[in-house]
PDB file of N, CA and C in Angstrom:
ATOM      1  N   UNK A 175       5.407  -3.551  -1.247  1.00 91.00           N
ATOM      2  CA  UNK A 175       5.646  -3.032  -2.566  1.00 91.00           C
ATOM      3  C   UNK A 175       6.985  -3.543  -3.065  1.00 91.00           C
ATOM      4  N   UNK A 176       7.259  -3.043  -4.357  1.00 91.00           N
ATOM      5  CA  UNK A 176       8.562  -3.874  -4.695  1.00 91.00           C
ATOM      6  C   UNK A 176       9.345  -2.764  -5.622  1.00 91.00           C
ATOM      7  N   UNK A 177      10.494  -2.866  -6.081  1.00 93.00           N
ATOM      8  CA  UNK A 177      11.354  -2.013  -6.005  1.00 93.00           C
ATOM      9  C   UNK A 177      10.812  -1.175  -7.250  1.00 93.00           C
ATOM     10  N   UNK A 178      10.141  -1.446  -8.122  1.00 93.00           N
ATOM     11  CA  UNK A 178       9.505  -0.271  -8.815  1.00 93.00           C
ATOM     12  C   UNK A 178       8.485   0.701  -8.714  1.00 93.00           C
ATOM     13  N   UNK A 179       7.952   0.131  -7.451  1.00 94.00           N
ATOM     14  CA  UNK A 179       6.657   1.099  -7.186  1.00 94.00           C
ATOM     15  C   UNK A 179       7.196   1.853  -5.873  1.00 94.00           C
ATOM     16  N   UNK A 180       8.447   1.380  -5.642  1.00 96.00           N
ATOM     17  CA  UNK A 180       9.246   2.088  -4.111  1.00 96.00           C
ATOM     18  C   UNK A 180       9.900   3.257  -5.351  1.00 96.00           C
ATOM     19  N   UNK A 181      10.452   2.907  -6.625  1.00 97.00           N
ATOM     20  CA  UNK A 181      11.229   4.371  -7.632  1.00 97.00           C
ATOM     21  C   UNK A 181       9.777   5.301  -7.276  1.00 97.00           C
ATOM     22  N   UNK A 182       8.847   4.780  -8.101  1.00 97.00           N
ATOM     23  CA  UNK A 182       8.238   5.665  -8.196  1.00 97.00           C
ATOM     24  C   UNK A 182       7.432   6.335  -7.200  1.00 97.00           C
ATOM     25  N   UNK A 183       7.347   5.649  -6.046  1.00 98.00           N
ATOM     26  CA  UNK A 183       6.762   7.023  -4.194  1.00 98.00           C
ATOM     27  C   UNK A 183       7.977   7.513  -4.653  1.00 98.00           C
ATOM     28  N   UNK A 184       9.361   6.947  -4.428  1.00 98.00           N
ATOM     29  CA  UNK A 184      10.066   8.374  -4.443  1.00 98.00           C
ATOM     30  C   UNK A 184      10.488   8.873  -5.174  1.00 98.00           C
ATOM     31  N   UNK A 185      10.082   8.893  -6.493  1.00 97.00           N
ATOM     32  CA  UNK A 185       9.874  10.176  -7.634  1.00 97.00           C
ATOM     33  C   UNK A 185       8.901  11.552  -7.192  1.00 97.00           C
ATOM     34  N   UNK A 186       7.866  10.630  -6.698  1.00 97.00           N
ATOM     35  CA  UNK A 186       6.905  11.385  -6.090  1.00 97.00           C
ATOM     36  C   UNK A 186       6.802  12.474  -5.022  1.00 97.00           C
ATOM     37  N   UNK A 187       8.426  11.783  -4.640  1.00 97.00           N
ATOM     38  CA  UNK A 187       8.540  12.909  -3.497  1.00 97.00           C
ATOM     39  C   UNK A 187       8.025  12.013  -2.099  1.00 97.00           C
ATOM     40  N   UNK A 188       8.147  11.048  -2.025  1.00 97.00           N
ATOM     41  CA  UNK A 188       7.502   9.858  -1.041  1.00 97.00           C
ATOM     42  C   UNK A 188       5.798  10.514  -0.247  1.00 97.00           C
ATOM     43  N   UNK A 189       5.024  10.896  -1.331  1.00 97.00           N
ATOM     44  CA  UNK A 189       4.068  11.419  -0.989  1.00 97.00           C
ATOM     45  C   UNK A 189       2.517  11.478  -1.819  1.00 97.00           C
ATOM     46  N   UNK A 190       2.639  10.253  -3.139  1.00 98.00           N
ATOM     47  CA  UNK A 190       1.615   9.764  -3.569  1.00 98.00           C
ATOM     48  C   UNK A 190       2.111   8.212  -3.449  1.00 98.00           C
ATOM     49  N   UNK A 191       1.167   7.246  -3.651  1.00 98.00           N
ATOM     50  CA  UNK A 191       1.604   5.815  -4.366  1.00 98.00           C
ATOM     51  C   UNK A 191       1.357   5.906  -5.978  1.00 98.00           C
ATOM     52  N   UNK A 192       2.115   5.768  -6.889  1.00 96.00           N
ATOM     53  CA  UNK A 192       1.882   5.357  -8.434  1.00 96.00           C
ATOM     54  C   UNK A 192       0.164   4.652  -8.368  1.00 96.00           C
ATOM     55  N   UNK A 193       0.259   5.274  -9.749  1.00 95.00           N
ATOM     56  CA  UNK A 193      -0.951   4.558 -10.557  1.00 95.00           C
ATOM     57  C   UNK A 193      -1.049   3.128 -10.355  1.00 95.00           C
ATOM     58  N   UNK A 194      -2.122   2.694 -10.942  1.00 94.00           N
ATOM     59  CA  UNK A 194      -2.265   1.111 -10.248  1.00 94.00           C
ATOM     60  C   UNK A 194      -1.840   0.708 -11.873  1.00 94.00           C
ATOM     61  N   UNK A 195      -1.911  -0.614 -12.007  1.00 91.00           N
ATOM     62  CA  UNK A 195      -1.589  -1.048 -13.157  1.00 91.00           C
ATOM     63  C   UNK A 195      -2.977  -1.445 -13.813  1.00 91.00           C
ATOM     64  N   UNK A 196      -3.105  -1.710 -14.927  1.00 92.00           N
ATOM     65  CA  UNK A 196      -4.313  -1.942 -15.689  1.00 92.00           C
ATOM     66  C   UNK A 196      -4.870  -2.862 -15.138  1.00 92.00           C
ATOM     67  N   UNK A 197      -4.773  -3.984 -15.018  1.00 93.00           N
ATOM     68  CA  UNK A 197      -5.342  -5.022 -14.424  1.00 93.00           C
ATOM     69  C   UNK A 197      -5.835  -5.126 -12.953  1.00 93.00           C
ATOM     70  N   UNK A 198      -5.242  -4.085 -11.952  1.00 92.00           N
ATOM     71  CA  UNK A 198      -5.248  -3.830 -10.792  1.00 92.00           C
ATOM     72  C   UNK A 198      -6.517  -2.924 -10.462  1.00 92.00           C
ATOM     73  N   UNK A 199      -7.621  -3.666 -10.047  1.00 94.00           N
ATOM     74  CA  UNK A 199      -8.765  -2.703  -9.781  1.00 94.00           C
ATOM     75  C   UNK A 199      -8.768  -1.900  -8.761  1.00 94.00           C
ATOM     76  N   UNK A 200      -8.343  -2.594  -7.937  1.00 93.00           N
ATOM     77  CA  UNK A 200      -7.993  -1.950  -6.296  1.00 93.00           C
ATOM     78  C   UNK A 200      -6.671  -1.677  -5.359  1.00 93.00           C
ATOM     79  N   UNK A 201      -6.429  -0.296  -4.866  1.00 93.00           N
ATOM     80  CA  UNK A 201      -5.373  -0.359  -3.760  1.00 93.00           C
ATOM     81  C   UNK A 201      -5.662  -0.807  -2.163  1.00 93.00           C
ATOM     82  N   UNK A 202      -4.732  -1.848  -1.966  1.00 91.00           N
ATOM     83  CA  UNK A 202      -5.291  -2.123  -0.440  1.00 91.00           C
ATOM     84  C   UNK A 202      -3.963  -2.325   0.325  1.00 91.00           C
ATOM     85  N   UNK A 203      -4.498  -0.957   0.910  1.00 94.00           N
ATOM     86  CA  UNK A 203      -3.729  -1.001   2.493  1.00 94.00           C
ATOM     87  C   UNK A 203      -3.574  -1.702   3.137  1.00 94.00           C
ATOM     88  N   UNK A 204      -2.661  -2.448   3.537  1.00 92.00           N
ATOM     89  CA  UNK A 204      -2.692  -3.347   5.264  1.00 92.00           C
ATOM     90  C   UNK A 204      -2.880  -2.705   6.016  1.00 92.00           C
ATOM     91  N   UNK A 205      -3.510  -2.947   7.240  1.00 91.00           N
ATOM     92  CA  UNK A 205      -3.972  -1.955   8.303  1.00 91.00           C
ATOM     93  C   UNK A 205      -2.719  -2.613   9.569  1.00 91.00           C
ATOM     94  N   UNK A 206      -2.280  -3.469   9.504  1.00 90.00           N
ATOM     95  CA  UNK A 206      -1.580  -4.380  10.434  1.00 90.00           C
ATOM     96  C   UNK A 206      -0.272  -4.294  10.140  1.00 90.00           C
ATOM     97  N   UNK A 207       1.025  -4.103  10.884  1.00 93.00           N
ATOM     98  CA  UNK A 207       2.052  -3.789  10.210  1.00 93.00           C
ATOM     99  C   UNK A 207       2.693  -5.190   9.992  1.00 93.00           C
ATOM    100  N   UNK A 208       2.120  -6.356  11.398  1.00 91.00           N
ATOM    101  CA  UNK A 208       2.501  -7.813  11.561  1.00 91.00           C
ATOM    102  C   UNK A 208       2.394  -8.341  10.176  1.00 91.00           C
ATOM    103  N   UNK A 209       0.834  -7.894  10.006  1.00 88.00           N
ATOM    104  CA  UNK A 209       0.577  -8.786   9.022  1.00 88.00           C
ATOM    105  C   UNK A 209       1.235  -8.689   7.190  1.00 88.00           C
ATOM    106  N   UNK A 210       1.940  -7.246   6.864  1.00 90.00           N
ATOM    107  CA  UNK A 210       2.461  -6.560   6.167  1.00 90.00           C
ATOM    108  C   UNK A 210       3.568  -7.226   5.858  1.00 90.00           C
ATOM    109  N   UNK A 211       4.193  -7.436   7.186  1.00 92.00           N
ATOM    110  CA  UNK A 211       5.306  -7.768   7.229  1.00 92.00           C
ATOM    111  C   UNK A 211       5.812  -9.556   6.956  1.00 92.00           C
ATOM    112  N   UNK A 212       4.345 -10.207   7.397  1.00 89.00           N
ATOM    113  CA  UNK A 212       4.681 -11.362   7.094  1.00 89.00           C
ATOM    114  C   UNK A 212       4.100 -11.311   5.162  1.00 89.00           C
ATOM    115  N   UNK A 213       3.146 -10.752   4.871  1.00 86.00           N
ATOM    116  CA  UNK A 213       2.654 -10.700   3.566  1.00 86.00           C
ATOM    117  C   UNK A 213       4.363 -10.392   2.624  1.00 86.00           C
ATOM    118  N   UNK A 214       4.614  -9.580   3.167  1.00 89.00           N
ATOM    119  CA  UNK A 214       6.286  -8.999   2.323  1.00 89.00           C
ATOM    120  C   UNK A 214       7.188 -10.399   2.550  1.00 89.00           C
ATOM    121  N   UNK A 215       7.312 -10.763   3.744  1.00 89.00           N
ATOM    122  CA  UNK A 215       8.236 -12.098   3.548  1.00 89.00           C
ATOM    123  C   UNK A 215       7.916 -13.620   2.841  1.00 89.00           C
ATOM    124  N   UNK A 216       6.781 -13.789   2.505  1.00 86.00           N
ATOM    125  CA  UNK A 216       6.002 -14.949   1.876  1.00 86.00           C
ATOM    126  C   UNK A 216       5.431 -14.811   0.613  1.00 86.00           C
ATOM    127  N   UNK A 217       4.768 -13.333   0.484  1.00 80.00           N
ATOM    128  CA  UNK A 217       4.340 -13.504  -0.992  1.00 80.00           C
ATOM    129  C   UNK A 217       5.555 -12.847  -2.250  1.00 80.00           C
ATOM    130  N   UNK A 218       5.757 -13.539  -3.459  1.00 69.00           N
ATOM    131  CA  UNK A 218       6.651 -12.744  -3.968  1.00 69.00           C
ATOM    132  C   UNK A 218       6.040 -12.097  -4.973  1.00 69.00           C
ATOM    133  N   UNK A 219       4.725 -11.063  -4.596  1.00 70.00           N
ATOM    134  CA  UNK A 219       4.560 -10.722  -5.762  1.00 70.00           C
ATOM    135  C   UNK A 219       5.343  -9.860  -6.445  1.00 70.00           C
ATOM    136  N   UNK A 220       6.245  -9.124  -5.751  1.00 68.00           N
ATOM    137  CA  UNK A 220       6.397  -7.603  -6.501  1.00 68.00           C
ATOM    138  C   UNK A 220       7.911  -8.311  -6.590  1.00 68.00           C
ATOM    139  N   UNK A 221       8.859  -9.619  -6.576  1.00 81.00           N
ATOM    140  CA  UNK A 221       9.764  -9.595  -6.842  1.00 81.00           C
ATOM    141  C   UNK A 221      10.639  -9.835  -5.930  1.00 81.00           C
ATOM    142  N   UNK A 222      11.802 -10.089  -6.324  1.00 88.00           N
ATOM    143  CA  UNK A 222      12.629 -10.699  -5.319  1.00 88.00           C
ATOM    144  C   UNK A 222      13.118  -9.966  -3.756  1.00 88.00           C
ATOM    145  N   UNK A 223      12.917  -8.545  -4.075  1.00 92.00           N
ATOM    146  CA  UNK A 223      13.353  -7.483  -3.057  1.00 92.00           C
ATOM    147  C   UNK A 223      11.761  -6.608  -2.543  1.00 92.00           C
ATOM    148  N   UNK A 224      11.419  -6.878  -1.702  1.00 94.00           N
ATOM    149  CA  UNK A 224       9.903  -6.595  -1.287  1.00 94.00           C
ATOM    150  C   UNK A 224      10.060  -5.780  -0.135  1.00 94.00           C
ATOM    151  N   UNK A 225       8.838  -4.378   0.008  1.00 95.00           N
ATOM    152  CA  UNK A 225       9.218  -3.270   1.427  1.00 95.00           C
ATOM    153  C   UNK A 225       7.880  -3.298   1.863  1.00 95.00           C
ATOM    154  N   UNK A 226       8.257  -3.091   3.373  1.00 96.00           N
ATOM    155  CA  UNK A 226       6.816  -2.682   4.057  1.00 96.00           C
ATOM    156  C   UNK A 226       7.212  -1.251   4.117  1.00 96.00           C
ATOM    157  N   UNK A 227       5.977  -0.297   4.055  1.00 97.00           N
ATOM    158  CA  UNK A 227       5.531   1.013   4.065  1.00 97.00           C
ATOM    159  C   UNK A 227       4.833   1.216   5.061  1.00 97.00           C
ATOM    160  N   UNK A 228       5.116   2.208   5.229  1.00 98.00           N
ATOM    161  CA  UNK A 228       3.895   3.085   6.709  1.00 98.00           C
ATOM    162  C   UNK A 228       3.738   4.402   5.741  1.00 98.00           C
ATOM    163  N   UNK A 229       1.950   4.692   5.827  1.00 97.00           N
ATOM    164  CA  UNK A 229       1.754   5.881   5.799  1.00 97.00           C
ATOM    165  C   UNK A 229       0.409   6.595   6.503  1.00 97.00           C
ATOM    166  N   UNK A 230       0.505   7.887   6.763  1.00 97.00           N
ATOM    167  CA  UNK A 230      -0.906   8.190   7.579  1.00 97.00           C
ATOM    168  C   UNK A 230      -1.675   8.956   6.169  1.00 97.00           C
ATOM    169  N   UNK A 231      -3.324   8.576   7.232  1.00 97.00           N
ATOM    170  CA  UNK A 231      -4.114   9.460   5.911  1.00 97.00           C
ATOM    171  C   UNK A 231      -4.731   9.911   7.044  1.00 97.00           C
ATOM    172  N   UNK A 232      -5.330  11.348   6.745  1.00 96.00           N
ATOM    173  CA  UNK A 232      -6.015  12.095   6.958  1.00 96.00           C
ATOM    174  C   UNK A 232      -7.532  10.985   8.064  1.00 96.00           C
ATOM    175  N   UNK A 233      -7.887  10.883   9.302  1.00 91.00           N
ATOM    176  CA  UNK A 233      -8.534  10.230  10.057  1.00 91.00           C
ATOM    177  C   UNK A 233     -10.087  10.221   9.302  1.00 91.00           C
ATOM    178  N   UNK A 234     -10.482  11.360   9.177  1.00 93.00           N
ATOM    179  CA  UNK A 234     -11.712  11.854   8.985  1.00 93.00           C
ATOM    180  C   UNK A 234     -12.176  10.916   7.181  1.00 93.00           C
ATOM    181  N   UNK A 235     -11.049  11.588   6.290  1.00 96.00           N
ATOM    182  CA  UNK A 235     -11.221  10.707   5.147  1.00 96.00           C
ATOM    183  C   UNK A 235     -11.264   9.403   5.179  1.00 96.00           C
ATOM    184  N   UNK A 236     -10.803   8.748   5.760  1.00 91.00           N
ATOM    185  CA  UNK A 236     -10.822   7.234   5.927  1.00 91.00           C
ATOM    186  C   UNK A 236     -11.851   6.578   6.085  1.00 91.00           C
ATOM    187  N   UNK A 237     -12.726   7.341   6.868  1.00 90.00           N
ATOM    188  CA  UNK A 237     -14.174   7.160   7.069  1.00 90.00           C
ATOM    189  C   UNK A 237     -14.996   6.918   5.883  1.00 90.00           C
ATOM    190  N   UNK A 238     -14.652   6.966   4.534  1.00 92.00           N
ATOM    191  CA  UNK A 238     -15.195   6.529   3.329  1.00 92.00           C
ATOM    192  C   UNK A 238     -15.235   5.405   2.518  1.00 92.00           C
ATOM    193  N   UNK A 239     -13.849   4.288   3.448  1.00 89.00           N
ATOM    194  CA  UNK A 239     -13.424   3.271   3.031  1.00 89.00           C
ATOM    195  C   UNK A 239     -13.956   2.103   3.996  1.00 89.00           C
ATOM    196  N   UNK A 240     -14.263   1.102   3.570  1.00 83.00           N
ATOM    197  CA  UNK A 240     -14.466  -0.362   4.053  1.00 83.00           C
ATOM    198  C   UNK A 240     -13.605  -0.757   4.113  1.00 83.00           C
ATOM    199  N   UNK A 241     -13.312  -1.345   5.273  1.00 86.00           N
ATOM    200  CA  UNK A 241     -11.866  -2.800   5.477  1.00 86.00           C
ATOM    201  C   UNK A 241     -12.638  -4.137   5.269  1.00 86.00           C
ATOM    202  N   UNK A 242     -12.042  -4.824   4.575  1.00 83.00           N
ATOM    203  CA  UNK A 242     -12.326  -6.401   4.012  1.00 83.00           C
ATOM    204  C   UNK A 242     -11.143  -7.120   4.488  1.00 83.00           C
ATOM    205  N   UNK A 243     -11.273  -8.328   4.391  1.00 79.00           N
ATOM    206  CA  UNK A 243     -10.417  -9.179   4.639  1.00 79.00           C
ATOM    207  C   UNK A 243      -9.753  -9.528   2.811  1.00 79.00           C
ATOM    208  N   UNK A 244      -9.211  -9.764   2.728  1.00 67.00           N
ATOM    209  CA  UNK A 244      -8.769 -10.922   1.623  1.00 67.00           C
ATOM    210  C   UNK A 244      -8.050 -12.276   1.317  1.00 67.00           C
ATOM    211  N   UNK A 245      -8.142 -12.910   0.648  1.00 63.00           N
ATOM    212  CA  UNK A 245      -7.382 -14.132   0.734  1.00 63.00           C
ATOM    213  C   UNK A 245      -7.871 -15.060   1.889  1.00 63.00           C
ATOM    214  N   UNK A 246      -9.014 -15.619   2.625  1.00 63.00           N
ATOM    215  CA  UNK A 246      -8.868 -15.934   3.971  1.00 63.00           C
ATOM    216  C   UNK A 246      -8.782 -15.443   4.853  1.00 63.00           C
ATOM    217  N   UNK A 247      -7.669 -14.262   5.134  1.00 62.00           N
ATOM    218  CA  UNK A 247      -6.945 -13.679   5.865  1.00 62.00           C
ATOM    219  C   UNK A 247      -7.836 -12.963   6.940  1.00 62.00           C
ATOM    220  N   UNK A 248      -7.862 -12.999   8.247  1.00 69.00           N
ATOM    221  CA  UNK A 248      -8.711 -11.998   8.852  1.00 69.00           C
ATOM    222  C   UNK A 248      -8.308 -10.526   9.260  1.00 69.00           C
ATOM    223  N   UNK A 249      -7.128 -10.176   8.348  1.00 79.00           N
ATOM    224  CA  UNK A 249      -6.183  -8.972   8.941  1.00 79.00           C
ATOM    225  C   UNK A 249      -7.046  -8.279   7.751  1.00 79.00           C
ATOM    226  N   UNK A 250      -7.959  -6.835   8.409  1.00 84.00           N
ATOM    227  CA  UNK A 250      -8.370  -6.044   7.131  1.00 84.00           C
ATOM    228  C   UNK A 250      -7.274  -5.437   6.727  1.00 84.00           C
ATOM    229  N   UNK A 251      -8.329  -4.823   5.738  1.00 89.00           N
ATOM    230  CA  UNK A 251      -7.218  -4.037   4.680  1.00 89.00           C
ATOM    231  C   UNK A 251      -8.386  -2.894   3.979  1.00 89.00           C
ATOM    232  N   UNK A 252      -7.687  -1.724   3.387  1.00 92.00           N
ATOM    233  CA  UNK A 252      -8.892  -1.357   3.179  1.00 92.00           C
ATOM    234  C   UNK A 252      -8.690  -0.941   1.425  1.00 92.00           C
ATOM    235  N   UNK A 253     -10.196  -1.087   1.033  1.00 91.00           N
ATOM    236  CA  UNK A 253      -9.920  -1.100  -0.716  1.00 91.00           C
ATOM    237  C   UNK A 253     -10.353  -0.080  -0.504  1.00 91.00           C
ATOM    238  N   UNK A 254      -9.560   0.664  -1.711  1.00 95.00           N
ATOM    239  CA  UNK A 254      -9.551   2.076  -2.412  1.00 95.00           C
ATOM    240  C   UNK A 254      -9.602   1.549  -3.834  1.00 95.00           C
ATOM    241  N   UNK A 255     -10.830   1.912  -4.619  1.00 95.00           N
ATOM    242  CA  UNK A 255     -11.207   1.953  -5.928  1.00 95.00           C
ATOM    243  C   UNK A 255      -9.944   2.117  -6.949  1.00 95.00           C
ATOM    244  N   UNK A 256      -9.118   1.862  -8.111  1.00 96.00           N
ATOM    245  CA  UNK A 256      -8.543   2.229  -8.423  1.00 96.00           C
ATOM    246  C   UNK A 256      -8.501   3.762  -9.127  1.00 96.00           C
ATOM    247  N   UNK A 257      -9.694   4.311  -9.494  1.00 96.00           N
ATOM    248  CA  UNK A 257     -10.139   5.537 -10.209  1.00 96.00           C
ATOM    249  C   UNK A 257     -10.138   6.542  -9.007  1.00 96.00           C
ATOM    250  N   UNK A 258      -9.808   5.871  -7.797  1.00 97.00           N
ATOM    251  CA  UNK A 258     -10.267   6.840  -6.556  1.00 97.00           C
ATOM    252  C   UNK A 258      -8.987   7.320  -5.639  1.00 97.00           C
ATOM    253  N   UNK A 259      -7.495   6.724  -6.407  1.00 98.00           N
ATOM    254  CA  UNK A 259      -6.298   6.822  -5.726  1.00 98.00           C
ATOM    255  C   UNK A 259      -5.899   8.016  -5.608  1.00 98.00           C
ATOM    256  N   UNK A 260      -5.959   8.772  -6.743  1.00 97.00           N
ATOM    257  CA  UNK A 260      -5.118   9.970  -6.751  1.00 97.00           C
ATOM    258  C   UNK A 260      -6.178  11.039  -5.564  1.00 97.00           C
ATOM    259  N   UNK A 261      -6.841  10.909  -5.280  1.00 98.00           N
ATOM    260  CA  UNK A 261      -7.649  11.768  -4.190  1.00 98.00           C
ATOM    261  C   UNK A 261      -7.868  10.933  -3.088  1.00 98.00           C
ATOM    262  N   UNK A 262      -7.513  10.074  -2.934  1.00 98.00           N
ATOM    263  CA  UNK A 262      -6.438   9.149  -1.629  1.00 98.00           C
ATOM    264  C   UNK A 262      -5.269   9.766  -1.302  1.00 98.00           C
ATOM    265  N   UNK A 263      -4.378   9.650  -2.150  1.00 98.00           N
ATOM    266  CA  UNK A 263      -2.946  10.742  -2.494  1.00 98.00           C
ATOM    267  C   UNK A 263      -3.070  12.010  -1.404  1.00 98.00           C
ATOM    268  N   UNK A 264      -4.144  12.272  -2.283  1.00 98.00           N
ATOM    269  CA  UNK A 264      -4.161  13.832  -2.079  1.00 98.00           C
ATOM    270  C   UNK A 264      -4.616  14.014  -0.371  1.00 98.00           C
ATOM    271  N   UNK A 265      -4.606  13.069   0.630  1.00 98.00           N
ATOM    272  CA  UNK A 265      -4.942  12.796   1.919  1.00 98.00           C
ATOM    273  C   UNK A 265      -4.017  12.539   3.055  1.00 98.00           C
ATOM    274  N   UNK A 266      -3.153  11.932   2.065  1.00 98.00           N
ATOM    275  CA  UNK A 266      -1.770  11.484   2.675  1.00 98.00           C
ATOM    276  C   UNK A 266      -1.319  12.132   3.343  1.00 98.00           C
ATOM    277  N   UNK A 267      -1.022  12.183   4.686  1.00 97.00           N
ATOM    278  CA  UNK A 267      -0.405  13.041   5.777  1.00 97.00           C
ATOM    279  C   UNK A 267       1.039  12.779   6.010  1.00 97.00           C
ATOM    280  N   UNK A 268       2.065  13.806   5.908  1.00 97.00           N
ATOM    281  CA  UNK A 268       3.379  13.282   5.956  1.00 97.00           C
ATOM    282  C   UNK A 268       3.838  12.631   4.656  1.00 97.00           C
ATOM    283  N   UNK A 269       5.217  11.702   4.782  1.00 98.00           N
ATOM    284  CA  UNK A 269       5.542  11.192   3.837  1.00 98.00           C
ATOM    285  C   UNK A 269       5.573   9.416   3.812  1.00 98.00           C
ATOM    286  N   UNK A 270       5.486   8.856   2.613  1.00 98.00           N
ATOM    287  CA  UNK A 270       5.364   7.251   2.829  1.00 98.00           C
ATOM    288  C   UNK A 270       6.922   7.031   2.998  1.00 98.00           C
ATOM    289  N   UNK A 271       7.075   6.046   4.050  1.00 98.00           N
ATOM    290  CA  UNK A 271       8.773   5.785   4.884  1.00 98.00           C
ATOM    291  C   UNK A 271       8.131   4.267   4.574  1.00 98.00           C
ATOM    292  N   UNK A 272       9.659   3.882   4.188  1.00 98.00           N
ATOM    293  CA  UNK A 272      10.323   2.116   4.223  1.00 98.00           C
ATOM    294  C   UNK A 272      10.549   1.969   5.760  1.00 98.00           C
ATOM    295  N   UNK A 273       9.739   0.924   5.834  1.00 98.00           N
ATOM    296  CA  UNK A 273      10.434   0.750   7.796  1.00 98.00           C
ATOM    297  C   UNK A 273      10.362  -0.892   7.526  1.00 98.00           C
ATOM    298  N   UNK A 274      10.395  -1.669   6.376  1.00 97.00           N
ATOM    299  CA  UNK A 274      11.240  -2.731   6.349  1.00 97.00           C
ATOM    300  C   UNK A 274      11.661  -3.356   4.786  1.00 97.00           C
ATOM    301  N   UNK A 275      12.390  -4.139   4.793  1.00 95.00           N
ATOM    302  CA  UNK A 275      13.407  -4.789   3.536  1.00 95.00           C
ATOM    303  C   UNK A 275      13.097  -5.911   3.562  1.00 95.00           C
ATOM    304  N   UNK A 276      12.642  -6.598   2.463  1.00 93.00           N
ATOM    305  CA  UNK A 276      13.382  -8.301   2.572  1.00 93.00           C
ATOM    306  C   UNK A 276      13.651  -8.779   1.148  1.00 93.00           C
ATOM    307  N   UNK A 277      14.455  -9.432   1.537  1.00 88.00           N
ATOM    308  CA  UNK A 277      15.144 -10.217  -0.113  1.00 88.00           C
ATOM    309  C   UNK A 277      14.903 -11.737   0.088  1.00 88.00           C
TER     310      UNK A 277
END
């Protein structure tokens, strides 16, 4: 994520992710923290200052989501509908923590 969608988890109280943006159909989790972590150091989407996140969801709910690959990539990930986030949110166990930085 990148430093505006890191304001807004912690507006949130580090305990939803923000709305997706219009164009953004889907939220997708990395399931891999490796792979997170290299995605944060190589891609610049969100900007010059990019974070990896950890968060838990609820085990049982998860069970509703498909992991896909994207990009090539064989590291799943799992899509969450964009109309379907805020009751994702609402699953979230604990709080979403920065456990890395890169510029």
């Amino acid at each position: 994520m990148g430093q505006q969608e890191l304001r807004l988890v912690r507006e949130a109280g580090g305990r939803r992710w923000p709305a997706l943006r219009p164009h953004q159909t889907h939220f997708f989790p990395m399931l891999d923290e490796d792979y997170a972590i290299r995605a944060a150091q190589n891609w610049n989407l969100f900007g010059p200052v990019r974070y990896v996140a950890r968060f838990h969801v609820e085990t049982g709910f998860l069970g509703r989501y498909s992991t896909r690959s994207f990009g090539g990539s064989a590291t799943p990930m799992l899509w969450v509908a964009a109309e379907e986030l805020d009751e994702f949110n609402a699953h979230i166990v604990g709080s979403i923590e920065v456990v890395h930085e890169f510029r």
